mmCIF file of C-alpha atoms and ligand atoms in Angstrom:
data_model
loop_
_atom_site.group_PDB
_atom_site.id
_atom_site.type_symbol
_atom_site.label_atom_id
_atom_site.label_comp_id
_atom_site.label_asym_id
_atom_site.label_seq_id
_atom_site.Cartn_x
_atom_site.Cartn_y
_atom_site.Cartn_z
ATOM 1 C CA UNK A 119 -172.496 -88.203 95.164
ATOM 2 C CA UNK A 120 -168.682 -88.934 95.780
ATOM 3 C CA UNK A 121 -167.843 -92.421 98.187
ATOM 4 C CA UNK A 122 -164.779 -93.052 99.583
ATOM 5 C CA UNK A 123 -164.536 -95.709 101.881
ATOM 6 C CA UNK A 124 -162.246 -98.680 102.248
ATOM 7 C CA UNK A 125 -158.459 -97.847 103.458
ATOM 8 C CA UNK A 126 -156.396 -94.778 103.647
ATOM 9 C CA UNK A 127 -155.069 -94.538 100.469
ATOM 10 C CA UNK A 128 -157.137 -94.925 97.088
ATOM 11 C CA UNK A 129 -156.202 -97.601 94.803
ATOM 12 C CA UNK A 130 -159.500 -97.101 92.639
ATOM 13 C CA UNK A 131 -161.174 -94.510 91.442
ATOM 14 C CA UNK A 132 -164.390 -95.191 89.479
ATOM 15 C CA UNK A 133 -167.388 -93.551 87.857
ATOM 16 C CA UNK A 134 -169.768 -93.738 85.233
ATOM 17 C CA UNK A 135 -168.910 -91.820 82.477
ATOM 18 C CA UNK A 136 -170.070 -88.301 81.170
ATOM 19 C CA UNK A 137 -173.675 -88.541 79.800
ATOM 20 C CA UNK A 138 -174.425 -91.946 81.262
ATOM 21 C CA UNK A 139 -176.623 -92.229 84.302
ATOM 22 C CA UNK A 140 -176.602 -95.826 85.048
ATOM 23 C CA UNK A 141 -175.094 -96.822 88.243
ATOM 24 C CA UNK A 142 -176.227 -100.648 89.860
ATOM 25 C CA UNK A 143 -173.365 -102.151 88.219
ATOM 26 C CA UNK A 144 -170.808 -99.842 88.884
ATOM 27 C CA UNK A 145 -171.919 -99.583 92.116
ATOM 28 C CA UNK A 146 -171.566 -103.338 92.630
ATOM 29 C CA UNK A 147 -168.309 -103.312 91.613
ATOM 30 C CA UNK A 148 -167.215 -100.611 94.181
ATOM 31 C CA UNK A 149 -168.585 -102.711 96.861
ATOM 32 C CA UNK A 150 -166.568 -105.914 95.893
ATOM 33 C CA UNK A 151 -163.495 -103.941 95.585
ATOM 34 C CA UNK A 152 -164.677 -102.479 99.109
ATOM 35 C CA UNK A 153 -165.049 -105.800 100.404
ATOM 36 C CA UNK A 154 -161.557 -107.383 98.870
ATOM 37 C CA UNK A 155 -160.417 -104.154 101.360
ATOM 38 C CA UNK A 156 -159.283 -101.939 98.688
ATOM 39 C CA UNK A 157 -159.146 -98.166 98.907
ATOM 40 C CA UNK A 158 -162.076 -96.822 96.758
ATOM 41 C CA UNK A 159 -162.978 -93.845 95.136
ATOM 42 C CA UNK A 160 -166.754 -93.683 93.600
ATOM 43 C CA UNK A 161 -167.028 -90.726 91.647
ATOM 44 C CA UNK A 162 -171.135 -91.313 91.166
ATOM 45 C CA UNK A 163 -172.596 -91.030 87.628
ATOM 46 C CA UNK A 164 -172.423 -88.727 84.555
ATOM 47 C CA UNK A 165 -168.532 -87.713 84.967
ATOM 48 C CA UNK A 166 -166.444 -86.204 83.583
ATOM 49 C CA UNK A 167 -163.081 -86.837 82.054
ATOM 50 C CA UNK A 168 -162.112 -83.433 83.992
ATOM 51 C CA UNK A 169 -163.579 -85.043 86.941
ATOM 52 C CA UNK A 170 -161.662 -88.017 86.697
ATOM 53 C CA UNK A 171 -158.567 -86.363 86.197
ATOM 54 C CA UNK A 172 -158.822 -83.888 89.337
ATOM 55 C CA UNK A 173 -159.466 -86.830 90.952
ATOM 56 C CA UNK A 174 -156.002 -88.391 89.786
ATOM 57 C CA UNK A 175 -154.080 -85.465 90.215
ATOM 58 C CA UNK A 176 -155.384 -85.564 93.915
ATOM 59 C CA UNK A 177 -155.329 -89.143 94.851
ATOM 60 C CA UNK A 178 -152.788 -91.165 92.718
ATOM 61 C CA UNK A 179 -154.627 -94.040 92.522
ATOM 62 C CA UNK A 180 -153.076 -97.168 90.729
ATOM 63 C CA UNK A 181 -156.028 -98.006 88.792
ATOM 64 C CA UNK A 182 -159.179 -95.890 87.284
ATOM 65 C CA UNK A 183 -162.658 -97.613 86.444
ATOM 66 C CA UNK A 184 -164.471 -96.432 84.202
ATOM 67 C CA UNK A 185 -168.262 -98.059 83.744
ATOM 68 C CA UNK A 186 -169.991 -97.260 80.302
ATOM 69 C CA UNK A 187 -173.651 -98.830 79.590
ATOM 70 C CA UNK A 188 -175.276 -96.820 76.858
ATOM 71 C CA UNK A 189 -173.210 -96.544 72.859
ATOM 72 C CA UNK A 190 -173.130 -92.531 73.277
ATOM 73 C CA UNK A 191 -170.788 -92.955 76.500
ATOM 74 C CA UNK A 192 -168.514 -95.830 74.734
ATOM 75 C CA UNK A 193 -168.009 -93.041 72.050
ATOM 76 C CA UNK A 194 -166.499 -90.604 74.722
ATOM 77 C CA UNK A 195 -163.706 -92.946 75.970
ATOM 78 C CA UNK A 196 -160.766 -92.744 73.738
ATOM 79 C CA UNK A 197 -160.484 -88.764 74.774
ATOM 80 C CA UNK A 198 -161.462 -89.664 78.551
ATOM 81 C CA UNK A 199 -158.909 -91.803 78.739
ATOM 82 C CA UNK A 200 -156.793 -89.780 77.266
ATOM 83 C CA UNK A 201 -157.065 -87.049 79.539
ATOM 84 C CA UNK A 202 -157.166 -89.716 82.456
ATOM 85 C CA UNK A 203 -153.970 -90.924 81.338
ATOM 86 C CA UNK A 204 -152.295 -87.161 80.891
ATOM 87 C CA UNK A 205 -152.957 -86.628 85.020
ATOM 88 C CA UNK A 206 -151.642 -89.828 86.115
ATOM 89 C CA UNK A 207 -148.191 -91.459 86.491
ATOM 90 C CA UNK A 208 -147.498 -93.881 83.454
ATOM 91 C CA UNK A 209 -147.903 -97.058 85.934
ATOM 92 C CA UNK A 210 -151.416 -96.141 86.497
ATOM 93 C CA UNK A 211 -153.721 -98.113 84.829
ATOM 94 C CA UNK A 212 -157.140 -97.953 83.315
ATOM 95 C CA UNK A 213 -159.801 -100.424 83.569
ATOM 96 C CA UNK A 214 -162.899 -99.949 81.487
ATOM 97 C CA UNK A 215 -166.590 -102.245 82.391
ATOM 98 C CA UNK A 216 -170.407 -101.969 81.684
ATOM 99 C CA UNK A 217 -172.650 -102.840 79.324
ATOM 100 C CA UNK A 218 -171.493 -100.997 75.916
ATOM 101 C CA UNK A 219 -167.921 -102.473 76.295
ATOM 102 C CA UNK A 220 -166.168 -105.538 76.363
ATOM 103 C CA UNK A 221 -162.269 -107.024 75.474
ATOM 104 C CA UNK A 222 -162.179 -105.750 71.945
ATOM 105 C CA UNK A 223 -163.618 -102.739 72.462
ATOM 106 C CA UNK A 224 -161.386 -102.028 75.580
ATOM 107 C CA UNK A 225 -158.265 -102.346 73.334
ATOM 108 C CA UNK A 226 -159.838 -100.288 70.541
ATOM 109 C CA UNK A 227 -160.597 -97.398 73.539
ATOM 110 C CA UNK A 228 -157.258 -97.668 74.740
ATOM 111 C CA UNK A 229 -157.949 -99.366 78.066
ATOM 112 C CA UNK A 230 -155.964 -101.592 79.595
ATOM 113 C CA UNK A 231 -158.197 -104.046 80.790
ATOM 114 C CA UNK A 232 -162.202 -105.253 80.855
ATOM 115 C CA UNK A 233 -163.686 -107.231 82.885
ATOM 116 C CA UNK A 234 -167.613 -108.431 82.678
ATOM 117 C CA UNK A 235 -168.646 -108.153 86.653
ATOM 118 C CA UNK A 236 -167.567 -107.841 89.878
ATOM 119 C CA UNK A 237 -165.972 -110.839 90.898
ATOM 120 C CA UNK A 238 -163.180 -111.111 88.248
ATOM 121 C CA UNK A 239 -162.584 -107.396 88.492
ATOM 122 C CA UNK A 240 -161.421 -107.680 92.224
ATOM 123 C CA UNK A 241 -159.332 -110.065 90.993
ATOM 124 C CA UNK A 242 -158.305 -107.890 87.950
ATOM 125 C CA UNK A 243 -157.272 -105.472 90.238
ATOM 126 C CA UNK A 244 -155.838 -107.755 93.002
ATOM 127 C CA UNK A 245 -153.132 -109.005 90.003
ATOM 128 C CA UNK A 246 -152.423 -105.023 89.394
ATOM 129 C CA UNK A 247 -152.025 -103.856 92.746
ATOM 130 C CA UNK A 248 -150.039 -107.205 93.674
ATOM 131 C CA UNK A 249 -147.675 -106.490 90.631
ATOM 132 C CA UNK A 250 -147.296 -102.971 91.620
ATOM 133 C CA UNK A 251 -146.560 -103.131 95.279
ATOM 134 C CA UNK A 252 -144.247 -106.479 95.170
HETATM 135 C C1 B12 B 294 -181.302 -100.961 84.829
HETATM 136 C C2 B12 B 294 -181.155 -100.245 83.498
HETATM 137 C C3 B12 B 294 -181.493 -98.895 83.446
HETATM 138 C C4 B12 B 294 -181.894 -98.089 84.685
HETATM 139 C C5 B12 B 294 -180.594 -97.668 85.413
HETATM 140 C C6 B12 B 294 -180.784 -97.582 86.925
HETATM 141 C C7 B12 B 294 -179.466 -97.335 87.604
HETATM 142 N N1 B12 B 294 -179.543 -96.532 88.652
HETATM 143 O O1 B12 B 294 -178.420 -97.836 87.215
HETATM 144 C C8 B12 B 294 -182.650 -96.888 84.027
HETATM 145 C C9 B12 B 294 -184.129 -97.270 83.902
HETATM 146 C C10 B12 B 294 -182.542 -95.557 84.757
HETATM 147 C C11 B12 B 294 -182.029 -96.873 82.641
HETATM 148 C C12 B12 B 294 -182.023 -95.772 81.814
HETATM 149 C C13 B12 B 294 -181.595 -95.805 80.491
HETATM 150 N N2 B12 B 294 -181.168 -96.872 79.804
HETATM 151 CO CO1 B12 B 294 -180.750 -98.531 80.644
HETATM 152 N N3 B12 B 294 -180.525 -100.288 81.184
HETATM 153 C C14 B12 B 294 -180.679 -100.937 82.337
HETATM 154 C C15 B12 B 294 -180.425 -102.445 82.157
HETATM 155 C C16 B12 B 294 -181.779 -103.125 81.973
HETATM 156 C C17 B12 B 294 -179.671 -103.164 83.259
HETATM 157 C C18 B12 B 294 -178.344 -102.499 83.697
HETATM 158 C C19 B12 B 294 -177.939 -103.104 85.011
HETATM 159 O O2 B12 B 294 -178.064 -102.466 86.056
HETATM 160 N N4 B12 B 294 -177.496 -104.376 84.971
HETATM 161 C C20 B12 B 294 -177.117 -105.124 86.189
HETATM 162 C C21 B12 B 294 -175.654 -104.888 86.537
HETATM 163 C C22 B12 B 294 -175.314 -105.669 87.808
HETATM 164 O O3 B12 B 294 -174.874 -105.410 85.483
HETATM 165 P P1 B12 B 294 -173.953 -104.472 84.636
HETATM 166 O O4 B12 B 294 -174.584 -103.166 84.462
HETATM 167 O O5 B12 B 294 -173.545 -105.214 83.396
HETATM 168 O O6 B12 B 294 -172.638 -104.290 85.544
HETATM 169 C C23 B12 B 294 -171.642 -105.318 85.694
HETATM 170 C C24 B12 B 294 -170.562 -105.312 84.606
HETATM 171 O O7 B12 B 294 -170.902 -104.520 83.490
HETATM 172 C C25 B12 B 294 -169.311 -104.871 85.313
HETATM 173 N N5 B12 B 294 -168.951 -103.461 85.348
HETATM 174 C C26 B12 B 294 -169.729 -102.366 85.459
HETATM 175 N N6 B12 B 294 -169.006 -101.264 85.526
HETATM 176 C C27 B12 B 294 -167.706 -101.643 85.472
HETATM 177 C C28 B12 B 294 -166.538 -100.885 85.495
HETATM 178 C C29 B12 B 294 -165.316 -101.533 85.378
HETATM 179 C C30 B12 B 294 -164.058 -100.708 85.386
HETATM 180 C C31 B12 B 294 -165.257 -102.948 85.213
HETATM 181 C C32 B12 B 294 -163.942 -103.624 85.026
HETATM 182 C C33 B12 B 294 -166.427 -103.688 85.209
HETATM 183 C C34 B12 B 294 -167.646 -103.045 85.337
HETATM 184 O O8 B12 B 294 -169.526 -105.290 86.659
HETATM 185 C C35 B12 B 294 -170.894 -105.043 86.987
HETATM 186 C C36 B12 B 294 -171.303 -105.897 88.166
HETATM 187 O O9 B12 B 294 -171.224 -107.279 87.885
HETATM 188 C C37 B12 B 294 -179.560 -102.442 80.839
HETATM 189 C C38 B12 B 294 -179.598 -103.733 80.019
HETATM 190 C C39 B12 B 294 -178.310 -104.522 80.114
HETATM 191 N N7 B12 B 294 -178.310 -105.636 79.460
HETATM 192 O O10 B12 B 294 -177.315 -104.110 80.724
HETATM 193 C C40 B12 B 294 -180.138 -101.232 80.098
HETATM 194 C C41 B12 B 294 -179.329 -100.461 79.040
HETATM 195 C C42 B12 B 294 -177.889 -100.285 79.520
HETATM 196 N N8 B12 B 294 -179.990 -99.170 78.999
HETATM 197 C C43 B12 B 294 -180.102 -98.732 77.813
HETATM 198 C C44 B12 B 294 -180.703 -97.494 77.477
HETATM 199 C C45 B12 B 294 -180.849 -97.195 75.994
HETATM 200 C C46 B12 B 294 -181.138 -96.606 78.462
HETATM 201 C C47 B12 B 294 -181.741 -95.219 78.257
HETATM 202 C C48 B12 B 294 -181.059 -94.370 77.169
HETATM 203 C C49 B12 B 294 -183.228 -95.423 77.979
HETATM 204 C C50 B12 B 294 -184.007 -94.164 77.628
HETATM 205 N N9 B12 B 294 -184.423 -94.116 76.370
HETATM 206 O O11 B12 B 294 -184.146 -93.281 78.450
HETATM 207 C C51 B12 B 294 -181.567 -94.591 79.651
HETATM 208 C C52 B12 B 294 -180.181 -93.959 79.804
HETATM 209 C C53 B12 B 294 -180.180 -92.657 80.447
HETATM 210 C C54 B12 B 294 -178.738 -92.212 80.650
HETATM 211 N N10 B12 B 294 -178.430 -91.017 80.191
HETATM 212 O O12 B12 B 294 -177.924 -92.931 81.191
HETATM 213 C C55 B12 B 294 -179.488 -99.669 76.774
HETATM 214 C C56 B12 B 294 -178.156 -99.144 76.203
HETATM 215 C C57 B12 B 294 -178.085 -99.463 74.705
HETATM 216 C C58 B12 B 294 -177.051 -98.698 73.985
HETATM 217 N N11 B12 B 294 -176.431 -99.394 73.042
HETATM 218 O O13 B12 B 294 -176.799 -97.538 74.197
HETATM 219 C C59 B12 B 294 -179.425 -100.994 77.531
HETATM 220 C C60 B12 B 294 -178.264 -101.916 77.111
HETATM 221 C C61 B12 B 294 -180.798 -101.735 77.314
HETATM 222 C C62 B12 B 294 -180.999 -102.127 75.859
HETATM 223 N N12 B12 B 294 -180.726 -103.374 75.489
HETATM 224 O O14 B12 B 294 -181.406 -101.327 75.060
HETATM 225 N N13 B12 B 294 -181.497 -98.066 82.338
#
């Protein structure tokens, strides 16, 4: 199921990666960025890195989100965000969360950032989109 709610424009777009079916905390974190009153696009579960990067190609968002909770996912996102990366401009950045990640594994992926929950990734975000648009 795809969400978009939130402003005009989409500043995130977010799923749960290909293979990976778990969705509370990514869904949390769609409604925080919702409710910080940022442009949102939720992508639902099991996606694809084609997915994703139609979804770049047609949106431009500033910032992808992409949730990973089980080890089989995490193996997937060096080439996801790979292909991520190849539809986007090169200011767009890429955000990875959930439970089979965290900082260093972020860095290894080739993420940009990591947050642990909702709160501090609004505020992740705020800082990107602030930088961006100043
Ligand atoms: C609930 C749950 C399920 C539910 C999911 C329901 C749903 N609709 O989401 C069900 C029962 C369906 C399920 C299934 C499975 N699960 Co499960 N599940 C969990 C559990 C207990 C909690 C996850 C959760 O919802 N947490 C609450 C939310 C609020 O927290 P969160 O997920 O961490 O999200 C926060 C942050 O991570 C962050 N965040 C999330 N996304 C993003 C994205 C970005 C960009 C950023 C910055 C931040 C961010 O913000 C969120 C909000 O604060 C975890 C255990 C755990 N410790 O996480 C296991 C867990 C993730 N599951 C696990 C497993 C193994 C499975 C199954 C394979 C089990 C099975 N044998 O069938 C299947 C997977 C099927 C599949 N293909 O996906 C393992 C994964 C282990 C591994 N190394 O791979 C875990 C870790 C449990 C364990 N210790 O073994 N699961």
């Amino acid at each position: 199921m795809i969400v978009k709610q939130g402003g005009d424009s989409v500043d995130v777009v977010i799923g749960t990666v290909k293979g990976d079916l778990h969705s509370i905390g990514k869904d949390l974190v769609r409604i925080m960025l919702e409710a910080n009153g940022f442009g949102v696009l939720d992508l639902g579960v099991d996606v694809s890195a084609g997915q994703f990067a139609q979804a770049v190609r047609e949106h431009s968002p500033l910032i992808v989100g992409l949730s990973a909770f089980i080890t089989s996912a995490r193996r997937l996102l060096p080439g996801m965000i790979g292909e991520i990366r190849a539809a986007g401009s090169s200011g767009m950045k890429v955000l990875v969360g959930g439970a089979a990640v965290n900082g260093a594994v972020a860095s290894e992926v080739g993420a940009d950032g990591f947050s642990p929950e909702a709160v501090s990734t609004a505020r992740l975000v705020r800082g990107i989109v602030n930088a961006v648009r100043r």
